């Protein structure tokens, strides 16, 4: 799913048949994941190739823990099986963090822990209740700002956050907005991350705008109010002026101010040809 055709992505997963080994205890699925990570690091002591891969820059480990989901659906979130599975995951995360810190020893690893969905008391999801759409998100480690405050973070915002943490371009089609307050980095790096997010969002807007303009009759085309190329030029000029004055915090704040506007403009053109249907009730 994640690594088709990508030479730099390495995947290890149990098959559907192997998944049966956890039919009586779904927590075994999560233990399997943790053990696989441990074994890979152990192999690096005997394999120079494995060591080289682990020592490369911008390495990302993605651990999918299916046991909690399975126990939530099958045994319900308040069951003993589910609570025991939480303890398994807690202990597994503790061991993996210790493994990473001992192996790298440079305090440069960031950790993100979250879920793809919530769940009702009866083990379902798919509707729009808070129990189903709210998920935990915990971040710690390198470049993560320490805070005891609870914050609301949209799942789509994780893409620009992860990209900024490892120093790569934000995914082309991401509509996430960087949560700059989660980063503990220098002001210049905050500006660079925010600027990258703004440019990425504006590029999507520009492409979608040109597509809609090209297919619309000239007299029928309607710009998105408050966000047009001429306005963007003024924003870019102001950002450049702030950067030249080394006012990186102000430049980052200005970028963050315009990212949501760019996304609104993108959504406007994404839905430009959408037809609204009005269904008449029977008389």
mmCIF file of C-alpha atoms in Angstrom:
data_model
loop_
_atom_site.group_PDB
_atom_site.id
_atom_site.type_symbol
_atom_site.label_atom_id
_atom_site.label_comp_id
_atom_site.label_asym_id
_atom_site.label_seq_id
_atom_site.Cartn_x
_atom_site.Cartn_y
_atom_site.Cartn_z
ATOM 1 C CA UNK A 1 0.000 0.000 0.000
ATOM 2 C CA UNK A 2 2.701 2.507 0.989
ATOM 3 C CA UNK A 3 5.725 1.161 -0.833
ATOM 4 C CA UNK A 4 4.629 -0.039 -4.260
ATOM 5 C CA UNK A 5 7.371 0.853 -6.715
ATOM 6 C CA UNK A 6 9.435 2.764 -4.138
ATOM 7 C CA UNK A 7 12.966 1.462 -3.701
ATOM 8 C CA UNK A 8 13.545 3.388 -0.464
ATOM 9 C CA UNK A 9 10.519 1.934 1.364
ATOM 10 C CA UNK A 10 10.827 -1.368 3.238
ATOM 11 C CA UNK A 11 7.737 -3.150 4.542
ATOM 12 C CA UNK A 12 7.244 -6.099 6.858
ATOM 13 C CA UNK A 13 3.705 -7.247 7.598
ATOM 14 C CA UNK A 14 1.840 -10.359 8.606
ATOM 15 C CA UNK A 15 -0.371 -11.980 5.977
ATOM 16 C CA UNK A 16 -4.120 -12.447 6.288
ATOM 17 C CA UNK A 17 -3.483 -16.090 7.140
ATOM 18 C CA UNK A 18 -0.970 -15.191 9.825
ATOM 19 C CA UNK A 19 -3.481 -12.776 11.303
ATOM 20 C CA UNK A 20 -5.374 -15.814 12.540
ATOM 21 C CA UNK A 21 -2.673 -16.416 15.147
ATOM 22 C CA UNK A 22 -4.186 -13.543 17.117
ATOM 23 C CA UNK A 23 -7.812 -14.615 16.802
ATOM 24 C CA UNK A 24 -8.040 -15.326 20.542
ATOM 25 C CA UNK A 25 -5.806 -12.457 21.656
ATOM 26 C CA UNK A 26 -5.606 -9.507 19.264
ATOM 27 C CA UNK A 27 -2.912 -7.866 21.400
ATOM 28 C CA UNK A 28 -0.535 -10.381 19.801
ATOM 29 C CA UNK A 29 -0.792 -8.340 16.601
ATOM 30 C CA UNK A 30 0.777 -5.347 18.336
ATOM 31 C CA UNK A 31 3.400 -7.487 20.057
ATOM 32 C CA UNK A 32 4.327 -8.847 16.615
ATOM 33 C CA UNK A 33 4.989 -5.304 15.354
ATOM 34 C CA UNK A 34 7.152 -4.344 18.324
ATOM 35 C CA UNK A 35 9.154 -7.569 18.106
ATOM 36 C CA UNK A 36 9.789 -7.055 14.387
ATOM 37 C CA UNK A 37 11.284 -3.623 15.058
ATOM 38 C CA UNK A 38 13.492 -5.018 17.821
ATOM 39 C CA UNK A 39 14.711 -7.868 15.611
ATOM 40 C CA UNK A 40 15.583 -5.470 12.804
ATOM 41 C CA UNK A 41 17.784 -3.437 15.112
ATOM 42 C CA UNK A 42 19.353 -6.626 16.445
ATOM 43 C CA UNK A 43 20.154 -7.713 12.882
ATOM 44 C CA UNK A 44 21.972 -4.441 12.303
ATOM 45 C CA UNK A 45 24.729 -5.648 14.626
ATOM 46 C CA UNK A 46 25.504 -8.403 12.096
ATOM 47 C CA UNK A 47 24.604 -6.608 8.856
ATOM 48 C CA UNK A 48 26.435 -3.560 7.553
ATOM 49 C CA UNK A 49 23.632 -2.960 5.039
ATOM 50 C CA UNK A 50 21.000 -2.794 7.785
ATOM 51 C CA UNK A 51 23.209 -0.464 9.810
ATOM 52 C CA UNK A 52 23.696 1.851 6.828
ATOM 53 C CA UNK A 53 19.944 2.035 6.255
ATOM 54 C CA UNK A 54 19.291 2.842 9.906
ATOM 55 C CA UNK A 55 21.976 5.531 9.889
ATOM 56 C CA UNK A 56 20.661 7.318 6.809
ATOM 57 C CA UNK A 57 19.218 10.802 7.106
ATOM 58 C CA UNK A 58 15.450 11.363 7.353
ATOM 59 C CA UNK A 59 14.536 7.807 8.397
ATOM 60 C CA UNK A 60 10.854 7.252 9.207
ATOM 61 C CA UNK A 61 9.440 4.239 11.054
ATOM 62 C CA UNK A 62 5.687 3.700 10.672
ATOM 63 C CA UNK A 63 4.235 1.196 13.131
ATOM 64 C CA UNK A 64 0.647 0.126 12.486
ATOM 65 C CA UNK A 65 -0.872 -1.319 15.666
ATOM 66 C CA UNK A 66 -3.999 -3.231 14.693
ATOM 67 C CA UNK A 67 -4.592 -5.039 17.972
ATOM 68 C CA UNK A 68 -6.381 -2.170 19.703
ATOM 69 C CA UNK A 69 -8.686 -1.694 16.721
ATOM 70 C CA UNK A 70 -9.483 -5.407 16.586
ATOM 71 C CA UNK A 71 -10.145 -5.649 20.314
ATOM 72 C CA UNK A 72 -12.249 -2.497 20.216
ATOM 73 C CA UNK A 73 -14.485 -3.910 17.510
ATOM 74 C CA UNK A 74 -14.628 -7.447 18.821
ATOM 75 C CA UNK A 75 -14.586 -7.025 22.598
ATOM 76 C CA UNK A 76 -15.671 -3.354 22.917
ATOM 77 C CA UNK A 77 -13.575 -0.449 24.261
ATOM 78 C CA UNK A 78 -14.377 -0.997 27.943
ATOM 79 C CA UNK A 79 -13.555 -4.706 27.950
ATOM 80 C CA UNK A 80 -10.694 -6.286 29.875
ATOM 81 C CA UNK A 81 -9.159 -7.381 26.565
ATOM 82 C CA UNK A 82 -9.048 -3.798 25.320
ATOM 83 C CA UNK A 83 -7.600 -2.412 28.564
ATOM 84 C CA UNK A 84 -4.964 -5.160 28.602
ATOM 85 C CA UNK A 85 -4.115 -4.301 24.989
ATOM 86 C CA UNK A 86 -3.563 -0.660 25.986
ATOM 87 C CA UNK A 87 -1.032 -1.839 28.568
ATOM 88 C CA UNK A 88 0.709 -3.909 25.883
ATOM 89 C CA UNK A 89 0.951 -0.865 23.603
ATOM 90 C CA UNK A 90 2.151 1.396 26.429
ATOM 91 C CA UNK A 91 4.931 -1.023 27.318
ATOM 92 C CA UNK A 92 5.787 -1.572 23.657
ATOM 93 C CA UNK A 93 6.142 2.151 22.992
ATOM 94 C CA UNK A 94 8.342 2.524 26.059
ATOM 95 C CA UNK A 95 10.641 -0.250 24.835
ATOM 96 C CA UNK A 96 10.796 1.096 21.271
ATOM 97 C CA UNK A 97 11.669 4.604 22.467
ATOM 98 C CA UNK A 98 14.447 3.189 24.659
ATOM 99 C CA UNK A 99 15.670 1.121 21.703
ATOM 100 C CA UNK A 100 15.822 4.147 19.410
ATOM 101 C CA UNK A 101 17.485 6.405 21.953
ATOM 102 C CA UNK A 102 20.120 3.797 22.824
ATOM 103 C CA UNK A 103 20.859 3.046 19.168
ATOM 104 C CA UNK A 104 21.104 6.611 17.887
ATOM 105 C CA UNK A 105 22.140 8.363 21.089
ATOM 106 C CA UNK A 106 21.817 11.834 19.572
ATOM 107 C CA UNK A 107 18.424 13.039 20.876
ATOM 108 C CA UNK A 108 17.343 13.782 17.305
ATOM 109 C CA UNK A 109 14.346 11.453 17.045
ATOM 110 C CA UNK A 110 10.780 12.781 17.097
ATOM 111 C CA UNK A 111 7.830 10.570 18.002
ATOM 112 C CA UNK A 112 4.205 10.971 16.887
ATOM 113 C CA UNK A 113 1.443 8.758 18.261
ATOM 114 C CA UNK A 114 -2.116 8.924 16.950
ATOM 115 C CA UNK A 115 -5.019 6.909 15.539
ATOM 116 C CA UNK A 116 -7.080 7.007 12.363
ATOM 117 C CA UNK A 117 -10.483 7.006 14.075
ATOM 118 C CA UNK A 118 -12.300 6.769 17.389
ATOM 119 C CA UNK A 119 -15.001 4.326 18.444
ATOM 120 C CA UNK A 120 -18.373 4.145 20.149
ATOM 121 C CA UNK A 121 -18.940 2.208 23.355
ATOM 122 C CA UNK A 122 -20.330 -0.630 21.251
ATOM 123 C CA UNK A 123 -17.241 -0.823 19.042
ATOM 124 C CA UNK A 124 -18.332 0.918 15.846
ATOM 125 C CA UNK A 125 -17.282 3.968 13.850
ATOM 126 C CA UNK A 126 -18.171 5.608 10.564
ATOM 127 C CA UNK A 127 -20.709 8.198 11.666
ATOM 128 C CA UNK A 128 -19.955 11.691 12.920
ATOM 129 C CA UNK A 129 -20.145 11.523 16.704
ATOM 130 C CA UNK A 130 -17.274 12.907 18.768
ATOM 131 C CA UNK A 131 -16.448 9.416 20.034
ATOM 132 C CA UNK A 132 -15.920 8.284 16.443
ATOM 133 C CA UNK A 133 -14.020 11.229 14.971
ATOM 134 C CA UNK A 134 -11.850 12.347 17.896
ATOM 135 C CA UNK A 135 -8.504 10.580 18.250
ATOM 136 C CA UNK A 136 -5.500 10.939 20.538
ATOM 137 C CA UNK A 137 -2.408 12.731 19.304
ATOM 138 C CA UNK A 138 0.778 12.775 21.364
ATOM 139 C CA UNK A 139 4.096 14.176 20.143
ATOM 140 C CA UNK A 140 7.450 14.270 21.908
ATOM 141 C CA UNK A 141 11.153 14.171 21.239
ATOM 142 C CA UNK A 142 13.417 16.238 19.022
ATOM 143 C CA UNK A 143 12.090 19.634 17.861
ATOM 144 C CA UNK A 144 8.736 19.104 19.608
ATOM 145 C CA UNK A 145 7.690 21.962 21.882
ATOM 146 C CA UNK A 146 6.929 20.762 25.396
ATOM 147 C CA UNK A 147 3.493 21.730 26.644
ATOM 148 C CA UNK A 148 0.885 20.419 29.041
ATOM 149 C CA UNK A 149 -1.893 22.193 27.178
ATOM 150 C CA UNK A 150 -4.418 20.174 25.232
ATOM 151 C CA UNK A 151 -4.695 21.293 21.622
ATOM 152 C CA UNK A 152 -7.089 20.437 18.827
ATOM 153 C CA UNK A 153 -5.152 19.245 15.784
ATOM 154 C CA UNK A 154 -6.752 18.138 12.526
ATOM 155 C CA UNK A 155 -5.426 14.871 11.139
ATOM 156 C CA UNK A 156 -4.555 16.515 7.812
ATOM 157 C CA UNK A 157 -2.240 18.870 9.718
ATOM 158 C CA UNK A 158 0.105 15.980 10.534
ATOM 159 C CA UNK A 159 1.475 15.883 6.971
ATOM 160 C CA UNK A 160 3.099 19.351 7.075
ATOM 161 C CA UNK A 161 4.214 18.723 10.670
ATOM 162 C CA UNK A 162 5.976 15.464 9.790
ATOM 163 C CA UNK A 163 7.488 17.010 6.664
ATOM 164 C CA UNK A 164 8.871 19.907 8.692
ATOM 165 C CA UNK A 165 10.317 17.605 11.343
ATOM 166 C CA UNK A 166 12.368 15.597 8.848
ATOM 167 C CA UNK A 167 13.070 18.477 6.476
ATOM 168 C CA UNK A 168 11.326 17.407 3.286
ATOM 169 C CA UNK A 169 8.775 19.002 0.978
ATOM 170 C CA UNK A 170 5.150 18.856 2.083
ATOM 171 C CA UNK A 171 3.186 16.292 0.015
ATOM 172 C CA UNK A 172 1.884 17.877 -3.166
ATOM 173 C CA UNK A 173 -1.829 17.370 -2.488
ATOM 174 C CA UNK A 174 -1.785 17.987 1.252
ATOM 175 C CA UNK A 175 -4.376 20.445 2.566
ATOM 176 C CA UNK A 176 -2.956 20.432 6.092
ATOM 177 C CA UNK A 177 -1.904 23.579 7.927
ATOM 178 C CA UNK A 178 1.343 23.506 9.877
ATOM 179 C CA UNK A 179 0.828 23.833 13.637
ATOM 180 C CA UNK A 180 3.867 25.983 14.273
ATOM 181 C CA UNK A 181 3.292 26.071 18.034
ATOM 182 C CA UNK A 182 4.136 22.360 18.157
ATOM 183 C CA UNK A 183 7.676 22.965 16.895
ATOM 184 C CA UNK A 184 10.634 23.855 19.096
ATOM 185 C CA UNK A 185 13.046 25.172 16.476
ATOM 186 C CA UNK A 186 14.793 28.428 15.647
ATOM 187 C CA UNK A 187 12.758 31.333 14.286
ATOM 188 C CA UNK A 188 14.325 31.047 10.845
ATOM 189 C CA UNK A 189 13.371 27.383 10.595
ATOM 190 C CA UNK A 190 9.813 28.194 11.664
ATOM 191 C CA UNK A 191 9.617 30.775 8.896
ATOM 192 C CA UNK A 192 11.013 28.318 6.343
ATOM 193 C CA UNK A 193 8.487 25.660 7.366
ATOM 194 C CA UNK A 194 5.550 28.090 7.298
ATOM 195 C CA UNK A 195 6.683 29.560 3.981
ATOM 196 C CA UNK A 196 6.945 26.074 2.481
ATOM 197 C CA UNK A 197 3.396 25.317 3.616
ATOM 198 C CA UNK A 198 2.084 28.555 2.097
ATOM 199 C CA UNK A 199 3.857 28.001 -1.225
ATOM 200 C CA UNK A 200 2.599 24.417 -1.412
ATOM 201 C CA UNK A 201 -0.985 25.510 -0.760
ATOM 202 C CA UNK A 202 -0.788 28.437 -3.187
ATOM 203 C CA UNK A 203 0.592 26.167 -5.905
ATOM 204 C CA UNK A 204 -2.430 23.891 -5.583
ATOM 205 C CA UNK A 205 -4.728 26.912 -5.692
ATOM 206 C CA UNK A 206 -2.982 28.309 -8.781
ATOM 207 C CA UNK A 207 -3.231 25.032 -10.686
ATOM 208 C CA UNK A 208 -6.887 24.524 -9.803
ATOM 209 C CA UNK A 209 -7.716 28.162 -10.613
ATOM 210 C CA UNK A 210 -6.120 27.911 -14.055
ATOM 211 C CA UNK A 211 -8.003 24.684 -14.754
ATOM 212 C CA UNK A 212 -11.326 26.321 -13.942
ATOM 213 C CA UNK A 213 -10.500 29.516 -15.822
ATOM 214 C CA UNK A 214 -9.469 27.571 -18.920
ATOM 215 C CA UNK A 215 -12.782 25.720 -19.090
ATOM 216 C CA UNK A 216 -15.068 28.644 -18.231
ATOM 217 C CA UNK A 217 -16.500 31.306 -20.501
ATOM 218 C CA UNK A 218 -14.539 34.555 -19.940
ATOM 219 C CA UNK A 219 -17.602 36.514 -18.873
ATOM 220 C CA UNK A 220 -18.696 33.723 -16.524
ATOM 221 C CA UNK A 221 -15.447 33.141 -14.625
ATOM 222 C CA UNK A 222 -15.565 34.258 -11.001
ATOM 223 C CA UNK A 223 -12.513 34.776 -8.817
ATOM 224 C CA UNK A 224 -12.479 33.818 -5.166
ATOM 225 C CA UNK A 225 -13.060 37.069 -3.297
ATOM 226 C CA UNK A 226 -10.154 38.270 -1.212
ATOM 227 C CA UNK A 227 -7.594 35.961 -2.763
ATOM 228 C CA UNK A 228 -6.210 36.608 -6.228
ATOM 229 C CA UNK A 229 -2.775 36.632 -7.907
ATOM 230 C CA UNK A 230 -2.374 40.385 -7.390
ATOM 231 C CA UNK A 231 -3.002 39.960 -3.657
ATOM 232 C CA UNK A 232 -0.484 37.127 -3.495
ATOM 233 C CA UNK A 233 2.153 39.388 -4.996
ATOM 234 C CA UNK A 234 1.668 41.883 -2.175
ATOM 235 C CA UNK A 235 1.847 39.118 0.444
ATOM 236 C CA UNK A 236 5.063 37.745 -1.059
ATOM 237 C CA UNK A 237 6.585 41.215 -1.113
ATOM 238 C CA UNK A 238 5.739 41.775 2.544
ATOM 239 C CA UNK A 239 7.144 38.372 3.534
ATOM 240 C CA UNK A 240 10.369 39.142 1.651
ATOM 241 C CA UNK A 241 10.633 42.524 3.379
ATOM 242 C CA UNK A 242 10.267 40.911 6.810
ATOM 243 C CA UNK A 243 12.850 38.242 5.988
ATOM 244 C CA UNK A 244 15.310 40.852 4.714
ATOM 245 C CA UNK A 245 14.888 42.583 8.082
ATOM 246 C CA UNK A 246 15.481 39.203 9.778
ATOM 247 C CA UNK A 247 12.052 39.390 11.392
ATOM 248 C CA UNK A 248 11.497 35.674 10.945
ATOM 249 C CA UNK A 249 8.755 35.339 13.577
ATOM 250 C CA UNK A 250 6.699 38.040 11.869
ATOM 251 C CA UNK A 251 7.297 36.468 8.450
ATOM 252 C CA UNK A 252 6.187 33.062 9.761
ATOM 253 C CA UNK A 253 3.074 34.593 11.336
ATOM 254 C CA UNK A 254 2.157 36.293 8.059
ATOM 255 C CA UNK A 255 2.553 33.015 6.168
ATOM 256 C CA UNK A 256 0.363 31.212 8.693
ATOM 257 C CA UNK A 257 -2.247 33.952 8.375
ATOM 258 C CA UNK A 258 -2.554 33.351 4.636
ATOM 259 C CA UNK A 259 -2.355 29.544 4.531
ATOM 260 C CA UNK A 260 -6.019 29.055 5.591
ATOM 261 C CA UNK A 261 -7.077 31.676 3.037
ATOM 262 C CA UNK A 262 -5.158 29.859 0.326
ATOM 263 C CA UNK A 263 -6.850 26.616 1.328
ATOM 264 C CA UNK A 264 -10.291 28.249 1.254
ATOM 265 C CA UNK A 265 -9.529 29.536 -2.245
ATOM 266 C CA UNK A 266 -8.341 26.075 -3.285
ATOM 267 C CA UNK A 267 -11.542 24.481 -1.980
ATOM 268 C CA UNK A 268 -13.596 27.138 -3.787
ATOM 269 C CA UNK A 269 -12.082 26.217 -7.149
ATOM 270 C CA UNK A 270 -12.110 22.522 -6.329
ATOM 271 C CA UNK A 271 -15.907 22.765 -5.969
ATOM 272 C CA UNK A 272 -16.317 25.382 -8.697
ATOM 273 C CA UNK A 273 -18.463 23.236 -11.001
ATOM 274 C CA UNK A 274 -20.416 21.536 -8.277
ATOM 275 C CA UNK A 275 -24.138 21.615 -8.999
ATOM 276 C CA UNK A 276 -26.462 22.162 -6.065
ATOM 277 C CA UNK A 277 -29.555 19.998 -6.259
ATOM 278 C CA UNK A 278 -32.792 21.011 -4.607
ATOM 279 C CA UNK A 279 -35.131 18.107 -4.044
ATOM 280 C CA UNK A 280 -38.772 19.045 -3.884
ATOM 281 C CA UNK A 281 -40.801 17.362 -1.224
ATOM 282 C CA UNK A 282 -43.919 15.620 -2.507
ATOM 283 C CA UNK A 283 -47.065 17.680 -2.104
#
